[in-house]
Amino acid sequence: MLAVLGFATLGSFMLLVMRKYLSAFTAIMITPIAAALIAGKGAKLGDMIINGLDTVAPTAALLLFAVLYFGLMMEAKLFEPVSQAIVRASKGDPVRIVVGTAVLALLVALDGDGTTSYMIICSAFLPVYRRLGMNPLILATLAAMALGTISGTTPWGGAATRGVSVLHLDATEYFVHMIGPMALTSLAIIAVAYWLGLRERGKIDPEKLAAYKLDIASGEAFEPVKADWRMWFNAALTLVLMVLLILEVAELLVLFMVAFVIALLVNVRSISDQQDLIKRQAANAVPVMILVLAAGVFTGVMTDAGMIKAMANAALSVVPDSMGSAIPVFTAVLALPLGFFMSNDAYWFGVVPVLAESAAHYGIAANEIARAGAIGQILHMMGPTSAPLWVLLGLMKAELGDFQKHALRWGIPVSIAYIAFAALTGAISFA
């Protein structure tokens, strides 16, 4: 009874979200509450909700301060000198331009916000691509793969935040083991960029290329940004933050909270300006924070009511014992098509908890399932349910079909490589 009710709850949630009958926030709260009432557990509903909120509160706080920190760095134009340095270093060479696109896309994806990342990439490189007659779909493909790899993996990005919250994980433990696979996949993206750049080099009009090289040499290709002491301080602070994160000196929440306070005091001196900045960046942080808290309600009710366990047992009964240890790899492979066609809310809140509970019967940690699920984010960024993708296509004035035809040709191999890297480095169990 509980298993059937649980699957019906997940199906109802996915239908409501994917058909856009309700927002993810309302659907993720209404469906489990209705299921608990049907199961006759309404008297314990309050305790279930509080238990769920207790588990996701640290993740919600982490998300808030990570978005605030990187949002402040973007406003301070921390990455603008990097962008201009890449253009200068390219000297008008298409190979260097495309590789530079990939490098900048990987860097700005640390922000965790897809819309912001795409806007920065397009503003920095789209004029260059158009002036030289290069294929702008290359830019879109690299930006989507970079966002899926970095933002989709980091615990302050939208997808991994859902995984960490819905599975009640420690963000540091989840993330540290994904740094290796994430770095290797980033190198794979840069290798793809190099190959695409070589192809573009032979297609460009030599006269256009020569004129652009002259503009770069004369300094007229862009407006230079002065790197003052604040910019150097921000770069050092961000570097120290990443080092401390890797060394696990403290919890991610503590690191980002302290770093944001320091950055705020250095970059924005007046109280009114500080308040204005927080209000601006809250527009990026609050929607996802609300979803994290709602996810706590969802998992708290589903878990305490016994539905997750009953569903996992039902799913486990059809899995051969000899294949149980490979569930993380199966999850990663399954994440590719599901990530492409499903919204993150439907996948992370509806599918991943069942897989995690089933994997637990074989002694597989939920962290591995969260890492495996995050691998599908590369293809999710190319799918129709990815909201930032529509922003990217709008900026480029490109059609979805044209983009997907080009992007999937490279996104699928890179995603498969990501699975291999995660298995080889021990981030997920291979067998």
Coordinates of C-alpha atoms in Angstrom, one line a residue:
M1 CA 0.0 0.0 0.0
L2 CA 2.7 2.5 1.0
A3 CA 4.8 1.6 -2.1
V4 CA 1.9 2.2 -4.4
L5 CA 1.0 5.4 -2.7
G6 CA 4.6 6.5 -2.9
F7 CA 4.9 5.9 -6.6
A8 CA 1.6 7.6 -7.1
T9 CA 2.9 10.6 -5.2
L10 CA 6.1 10.8 -7.3
G11 CA 4.1 10.4 -10.5
S12 CA 1.7 13.1 -9.5
F13 CA 4.5 15.4 -8.6
M14 CA 6.3 14.9 -12.0
L15 CA 3.0 15.3 -13.9
L16 CA 2.2 18.6 -12.1
V17 CA 5.7 20.0 -12.6
M18 CA 6.4 18.9 -16.1
R19 CA 2.9 19.9 -17.4
K20 CA 3.3 23.1 -15.4
Y21 CA 0.0 22.7 -13.7
L22 CA 1.7 23.8 -10.5
S23 CA 5.0 25.4 -9.6
A24 CA 7.7 23.1 -8.3
F25 CA 7.5 24.7 -4.9
T26 CA 3.7 24.1 -4.4
A27 CA 3.7 20.7 -6.0
I28 CA 6.6 19.4 -3.9
M29 CA 4.7 20.3 -0.7
I30 CA 1.1 19.4 -1.7
T31 CA 1.7 15.9 -3.1
P32 CA 3.4 14.4 0.0
I33 CA 1.0 16.1 2.4
A34 CA -1.9 14.7 0.5
A35 CA -0.3 11.2 0.4
A36 CA 0.3 11.3 4.2
L37 CA -3.3 12.2 4.8
I38 CA -4.5 9.3 2.6
A39 CA -2.2 7.0 4.5
G40 CA -3.8 8.0 7.7
K41 CA -0.7 9.7 9.1
G42 CA -2.1 13.2 9.3
A43 CA -1.6 13.4 13.1
K44 CA 2.2 13.2 12.7
L45 CA 2.4 15.5 9.7
G46 CA 3.7 18.5 11.7
D47 CA 6.6 16.5 13.2
M48 CA 7.5 15.0 9.7
I49 CA 7.7 18.5 8.2
I50 CA 9.9 19.8 11.0
N51 CA 12.2 16.8 10.8
G52 CA 12.6 17.4 7.1
L53 CA 13.3 21.1 7.5
D54 CA 16.0 20.4 10.1
T55 CA 17.9 18.3 7.6
V56 CA 18.0 20.8 4.8
A57 CA 18.5 24.0 6.8
P58 CA 22.4 24.0 6.5
T59 CA 22.2 23.4 2.7
A60 CA 19.8 26.3 2.3
A61 CA 22.1 28.5 4.2
L62 CA 25.1 27.3 2.1
L63 CA 23.3 28.1 -1.1
L64 CA 22.4 31.6 0.1
F65 CA 25.9 32.7 0.9
A66 CA 27.5 31.0 -2.1
V67 CA 25.2 32.8 -4.5
L68 CA 25.7 36.1 -2.6
Y69 CA 29.5 35.7 -2.8
F70 CA 29.8 34.8 -6.4
G71 CA 27.2 37.4 -7.3
L72 CA 29.3 40.1 -5.6
M73 CA 32.4 38.9 -7.5
M74 CA 30.5 39.2 -10.8
E75 CA 29.4 42.8 -9.9
A76 CA 33.0 43.6 -9.0
K77 CA 34.0 42.4 -12.5
L78 CA 36.4 39.9 -11.1
F79 CA 36.3 37.8 -14.3
E80 CA 36.4 40.6 -16.8
P81 CA 40.2 41.0 -16.9
V82 CA 40.3 37.2 -17.4
S83 CA 38.0 37.5 -20.4
Q84 CA 40.0 40.3 -21.9
A85 CA 43.2 38.5 -21.2
I86 CA 41.9 35.5 -23.1
V87 CA 41.0 37.7 -26.1
R88 CA 44.4 39.3 -26.1
A89 CA 46.1 36.0 -25.8
S90 CA 44.1 34.6 -28.7
K91 CA 45.6 37.2 -31.1
G92 CA 42.6 36.6 -33.3
D93 CA 43.3 32.9 -33.7
P94 CA 40.0 30.9 -33.8
V95 CA 41.6 28.0 -32.0
R96 CA 42.6 30.2 -29.1
I97 CA 39.2 32.0 -29.1
V98 CA 37.3 28.8 -28.8
V99 CA 39.6 27.4 -26.1
G100 CA 39.3 30.7 -24.3
T101 CA 35.5 30.4 -24.5
A102 CA 35.7 27.1 -22.8
V103 CA 38.0 28.3 -20.1
L104 CA 35.9 31.4 -19.3
A105 CA 32.7 29.3 -19.4
L106 CA 34.2 26.9 -16.8
L107 CA 35.2 29.8 -14.6
V108 CA 32.0 31.8 -14.6
A109 CA 30.0 28.5 -14.1
L110 CA 31.3 28.7 -10.5
D111 CA 28.6 31.3 -10.0
G112 CA 26.0 28.5 -10.0
D113 CA 23.5 30.6 -11.9
G114 CA 23.0 29.6 -15.5
T115 CA 21.5 32.8 -16.7
T116 CA 24.4 34.9 -15.3
S117 CA 27.0 32.5 -16.8
Y118 CA 25.4 32.6 -20.3
M119 CA 25.1 36.4 -20.2
I120 CA 28.8 36.8 -19.4
I121 CA 29.9 34.3 -22.0
C122 CA 27.7 35.8 -24.7
S123 CA 28.7 39.4 -23.9
A124 CA 32.4 38.5 -23.9
F125 CA 32.6 36.3 -27.0
L126 CA 29.5 36.4 -29.2
P127 CA 30.6 39.7 -30.8
V128 CA 33.9 38.1 -31.6
Y129 CA 32.3 35.0 -33.2
R130 CA 30.0 37.1 -35.3
R131 CA 32.7 39.5 -36.4
L132 CA 34.9 36.6 -37.6
G133 CA 32.0 34.6 -39.0
M134 CA 32.5 31.7 -36.6
N135 CA 29.7 29.3 -35.8
P136 CA 28.0 30.7 -32.6
L137 CA 26.6 27.3 -31.8
I138 CA 30.1 26.3 -30.7
L139 CA 29.9 29.0 -28.1
A140 CA 26.5 27.7 -26.9
T141 CA 27.7 24.1 -26.8
L142 CA 30.8 24.8 -24.8
A143 CA 28.8 27.1 -22.4
A144 CA 26.2 24.4 -21.8
M145 CA 28.7 21.7 -21.2
A146 CA 30.7 23.9 -18.8
L147 CA 27.6 24.9 -16.9
G148 CA 26.5 21.3 -16.6
T149 CA 29.9 20.2 -15.4
I150 CA 30.7 22.9 -12.9
S151 CA 27.4 24.4 -11.7
G152 CA 25.8 20.9 -12.0
T153 CA 28.4 19.4 -9.7
T154 CA 29.2 22.1 -7.1
P155 CA 27.0 21.9 -4.0
W156 CA 25.9 25.5 -4.4
G157 CA 24.7 24.9 -8.0
G158 CA 21.0 24.2 -8.4
A159 CA 21.2 20.4 -9.3
A160 CA 23.6 19.3 -6.7
T161 CA 21.9 21.4 -4.1
R162 CA 18.7 19.4 -4.7
G163 CA 20.7 16.2 -4.3
V164 CA 22.4 17.2 -1.1
S165 CA 19.2 18.4 0.4
V166 CA 16.9 15.6 -0.7
L167 CA 19.3 12.9 0.4
H168 CA 20.3 14.8 3.6
L169 CA 24.0 14.8 2.8
D170 CA 27.1 16.6 4.1
A171 CA 27.9 19.0 1.2
T172 CA 31.7 18.8 1.8
E173 CA 31.8 15.0 1.8
Y174 CA 29.7 15.0 -1.4
F175 CA 31.8 17.6 -3.2
V176 CA 35.4 16.8 -2.4
H177 CA 35.3 13.4 -4.1
M178 CA 33.8 15.0 -7.3
I179 CA 36.6 17.6 -7.7
G180 CA 38.8 15.1 -9.6
P181 CA 36.2 13.9 -12.1
M182 CA 35.0 17.5 -12.5
A183 CA 38.5 18.7 -13.3
L184 CA 39.1 15.8 -15.8
T185 CA 35.8 16.5 -17.5
S186 CA 36.7 20.2 -17.7
L187 CA 39.9 19.2 -19.5
A188 CA 37.8 17.0 -21.9
I189 CA 35.7 20.1 -22.7
I190 CA 38.8 22.1 -23.4
A191 CA 40.0 19.3 -25.7
V192 CA 36.7 19.4 -27.6
A193 CA 37.1 23.2 -27.8
Y194 CA 40.5 22.8 -29.4
W195 CA 39.2 20.4 -32.0
L196 CA 36.2 22.7 -32.8
G197 CA 38.6 25.7 -33.1
L198 CA 40.8 23.8 -35.6
R199 CA 37.7 23.2 -37.7
E200 CA 36.7 26.9 -37.6
R201 CA 40.2 28.1 -38.5
G202 CA 39.9 26.7 -42.0
K203 CA 36.4 28.3 -42.5
I204 CA 37.1 31.9 -41.7
D205 CA 37.6 34.7 -44.2
P206 CA 41.3 35.6 -44.0
E207 CA 40.6 39.3 -44.5
K208 CA 38.2 39.4 -41.5
L209 CA 40.8 37.6 -39.4
A210 CA 43.5 40.0 -40.3
A211 CA 41.4 43.1 -39.5
Y212 CA 40.4 41.7 -36.1
K213 CA 44.0 40.9 -35.3
L214 CA 44.9 44.6 -36.0
D215 CA 42.1 45.8 -33.6
I216 CA 43.5 43.5 -30.8
A217 CA 47.0 44.7 -31.4
S218 CA 45.9 48.4 -31.2
G219 CA 43.7 47.8 -28.2
E220 CA 40.5 48.9 -29.9
A221 CA 38.8 45.5 -29.7
F222 CA 37.5 46.2 -26.2
E223 CA 37.4 48.7 -23.4
P224 CA 40.1 47.8 -20.9
V225 CA 39.2 47.2 -17.2
K226 CA 41.6 48.6 -14.6
A227 CA 42.7 46.0 -12.1
D228 CA 42.8 48.0 -8.9
W229 CA 43.7 46.7 -5.4
R230 CA 40.1 45.5 -4.8
M231 CA 40.2 43.3 -7.8
W232 CA 43.5 41.7 -6.7
F233 CA 42.0 41.2 -3.2
N234 CA 38.9 39.5 -4.6
A235 CA 41.0 37.2 -6.7
A236 CA 43.2 36.3 -3.7
L237 CA 40.1 35.8 -1.5
T238 CA 38.5 33.5 -4.1
L239 CA 41.6 31.5 -4.5
V240 CA 42.0 31.1 -0.7
L241 CA 38.4 30.1 -0.5
M242 CA 38.8 27.3 -3.0
V243 CA 42.0 26.1 -1.3
L244 CA 40.3 26.0 2.1
L245 CA 37.4 24.2 0.5
I246 CA 39.6 21.5 -1.0
L247 CA 41.5 21.0 2.2
E248 CA 38.2 20.7 4.2
V249 CA 39.4 23.2 6.8
A250 CA 35.8 24.0 7.7
E251 CA 32.3 23.4 6.5
L252 CA 31.4 25.0 3.2
L253 CA 28.7 27.0 4.9
V254 CA 31.2 28.6 7.3
L255 CA 33.7 29.3 4.5
F256 CA 31.2 31.0 2.2
M257 CA 29.6 33.0 5.1
V258 CA 33.0 34.4 6.3
A259 CA 34.2 35.0 2.7
F260 CA 31.1 36.9 1.8
V261 CA 31.2 39.1 4.8
I262 CA 34.9 40.0 4.1
A263 CA 34.2 40.6 0.4
L264 CA 31.2 42.8 1.3
L265 CA 33.2 45.0 3.7
V266 CA 36.0 45.4 1.2
N267 CA 34.0 46.1 -2.0
V268 CA 30.8 47.9 -0.7
R269 CA 31.5 50.3 2.1
S270 CA 28.2 52.0 2.8
I271 CA 25.4 50.2 4.6
S272 CA 22.7 51.3 2.1
D273 CA 24.8 50.0 -0.9
Q274 CA 25.4 46.7 1.0
Q275 CA 21.7 46.3 1.5
D276 CA 21.0 47.1 -2.2
L277 CA 23.5 44.4 -3.3
I278 CA 22.0 41.8 -1.1
K279 CA 18.5 42.6 -2.5
R280 CA 19.8 42.3 -6.0
Q281 CA 21.4 39.0 -5.4
A282 CA 18.5 37.6 -3.4
A283 CA 16.6 37.4 -6.7
N284 CA 19.0 34.5 -7.7
A285 CA 19.2 32.9 -4.2
V286 CA 15.7 32.9 -2.9
P287 CA 13.9 30.8 -5.5
V288 CA 16.3 27.9 -5.1
M289 CA 16.4 28.3 -1.3
I290 CA 12.6 28.0 -1.2
L291 CA 12.9 24.8 -3.3
V292 CA 15.5 23.4 -0.9
L293 CA 13.2 24.0 2.1
A294 CA 10.2 22.5 0.2
A295 CA 12.4 19.5 -0.6
G296 CA 12.9 19.1 3.1
V297 CA 9.1 18.9 3.6
F298 CA 8.9 16.4 0.7
T299 CA 11.6 14.0 2.0
G300 CA 10.6 14.5 5.6
V301 CA 7.0 13.4 5.0
M302 CA 7.9 10.7 2.5
T303 CA 10.6 9.2 4.7
D304 CA 8.9 9.3 8.1
A305 CA 5.6 8.0 6.5
G306 CA 7.6 4.9 5.3
M307 CA 6.9 5.5 1.6
I308 CA 10.5 5.9 0.5
K309 CA 11.5 2.6 2.2
A310 CA 8.5 0.7 0.8
M311 CA 9.2 2.0 -2.7
A312 CA 12.9 1.1 -2.5
N313 CA 12.0 -2.4 -1.4
A314 CA 9.7 -2.7 -4.3
A315 CA 12.3 -1.5 -6.8
L316 CA 15.0 -3.6 -5.1
S317 CA 13.0 -6.8 -5.7
V318 CA 13.5 -6.6 -9.4
V319 CA 17.3 -5.9 -9.3
P320 CA 19.5 -9.1 -9.5
D321 CA 21.8 -9.4 -6.5
S322 CA 24.8 -9.8 -8.8
M323 CA 24.2 -6.3 -10.2
G324 CA 23.4 -4.4 -7.0
S325 CA 27.0 -3.0 -6.5
A326 CA 26.9 -1.3 -9.8
I327 CA 23.8 0.8 -9.0
P328 CA 25.9 4.1 -9.0
V329 CA 27.0 3.5 -12.6
F330 CA 23.5 2.6 -13.6
T331 CA 22.3 5.8 -11.9
A332 CA 24.8 7.8 -13.9
V333 CA 23.8 6.2 -17.2
L334 CA 20.1 6.6 -16.4
A335 CA 20.7 10.3 -15.5
L336 CA 21.7 11.1 -19.1
P337 CA 18.3 10.6 -20.8
L338 CA 16.3 11.5 -17.7
G339 CA 18.3 14.7 -17.2
F340 CA 17.7 15.7 -20.8
F341 CA 14.0 15.2 -20.8
M342 CA 13.0 15.8 -17.2
S343 CA 13.2 18.9 -15.1
N344 CA 15.7 18.9 -12.2
D345 CA 12.9 19.1 -9.7
A346 CA 11.1 16.0 -11.1
Y347 CA 14.4 14.0 -11.3
W348 CA 16.1 14.9 -8.0
F349 CA 13.0 14.9 -5.9
G350 CA 11.2 12.1 -7.6
V351 CA 13.7 9.5 -8.9
V352 CA 17.0 9.9 -7.0
P353 CA 15.6 9.2 -3.5
V354 CA 14.2 5.8 -4.7
L355 CA 17.6 4.9 -6.2
A356 CA 19.5 6.0 -3.1
E357 CA 17.3 3.9 -0.8
S358 CA 17.7 0.9 -3.1
A359 CA 21.5 1.4 -3.2
A360 CA 21.6 1.5 0.6
H361 CA 20.6 -2.1 0.8
Y362 CA 23.9 -2.9 -0.9
G363 CA 25.9 -0.7 1.4
I364 CA 26.3 2.0 -1.2
A365 CA 26.4 5.5 0.3
A366 CA 23.8 8.1 -0.8
N367 CA 26.7 10.4 -1.7
E368 CA 27.6 8.1 -4.6
I369 CA 24.0 8.3 -5.9
A370 CA 24.0 12.1 -5.7
R371 CA 27.4 12.3 -7.5
A372 CA 26.1 9.8 -10.2
G373 CA 22.9 11.8 -10.6
A374 CA 24.9 15.1 -11.1
I375 CA 26.7 13.7 -14.1
G376 CA 23.4 14.0 -16.2
Q377 CA 23.5 17.8 -15.8
I378 CA 25.6 18.2 -19.0
L379 CA 22.7 16.9 -21.1
H380 CA 20.1 18.6 -18.9
M381 CA 21.6 21.9 -19.9
M382 CA 20.9 21.0 -23.5
G383 CA 17.4 19.8 -22.9
P384 CA 14.1 21.6 -23.3
T385 CA 13.4 21.7 -19.5
S386 CA 16.5 23.8 -18.8
A387 CA 15.3 27.3 -18.2
P388 CA 18.8 29.0 -18.7
L389 CA 19.0 27.4 -22.1
W390 CA 16.1 29.5 -23.4
V391 CA 18.0 32.6 -22.1
L392 CA 21.1 31.4 -24.1
L393 CA 19.1 30.8 -27.3
G394 CA 17.4 34.1 -26.9
L395 CA 20.7 36.0 -26.6
M396 CA 22.1 34.2 -29.6
K397 CA 18.8 34.2 -31.6
A398 CA 19.2 30.5 -32.3
E399 CA 16.7 27.7 -32.7
L400 CA 16.5 24.9 -30.1
G401 CA 16.7 22.2 -32.8
D402 CA 19.8 23.6 -34.4
F403 CA 21.5 24.0 -31.0
Q404 CA 20.6 20.4 -29.9
K405 CA 21.8 18.9 -33.2
H406 CA 25.2 20.5 -32.7
A407 CA 25.4 20.2 -28.9
L408 CA 24.4 16.6 -28.4
R409 CA 27.1 15.5 -30.8
W410 CA 29.7 16.6 -28.2
G411 CA 27.6 16.5 -25.0
I412 CA 27.0 12.8 -25.1
P413 CA 30.6 11.7 -25.4
V414 CA 31.7 14.2 -22.7
S415 CA 29.0 12.9 -20.4
I416 CA 30.1 9.3 -21.0
A417 CA 33.7 10.4 -20.2
Y418 CA 32.4 12.0 -17.0
I419 CA 31.0 8.7 -15.9
A420 CA 34.3 7.0 -16.6
F421 CA 36.2 9.6 -14.7
A422 CA 33.9 9.3 -11.7
A423 CA 34.2 5.5 -11.7
L424 CA 38.0 5.5 -12.1
T425 CA 38.6 8.0 -9.4
G426 CA 36.3 6.3 -6.9
A427 CA 33.6 9.0 -6.8
I428 CA 31.1 6.3 -7.7
S429 CA 31.4 2.6 -7.5
F430 CA 32.0 0.8 -10.8
A431 CA 31.2 -2.7 -9.5

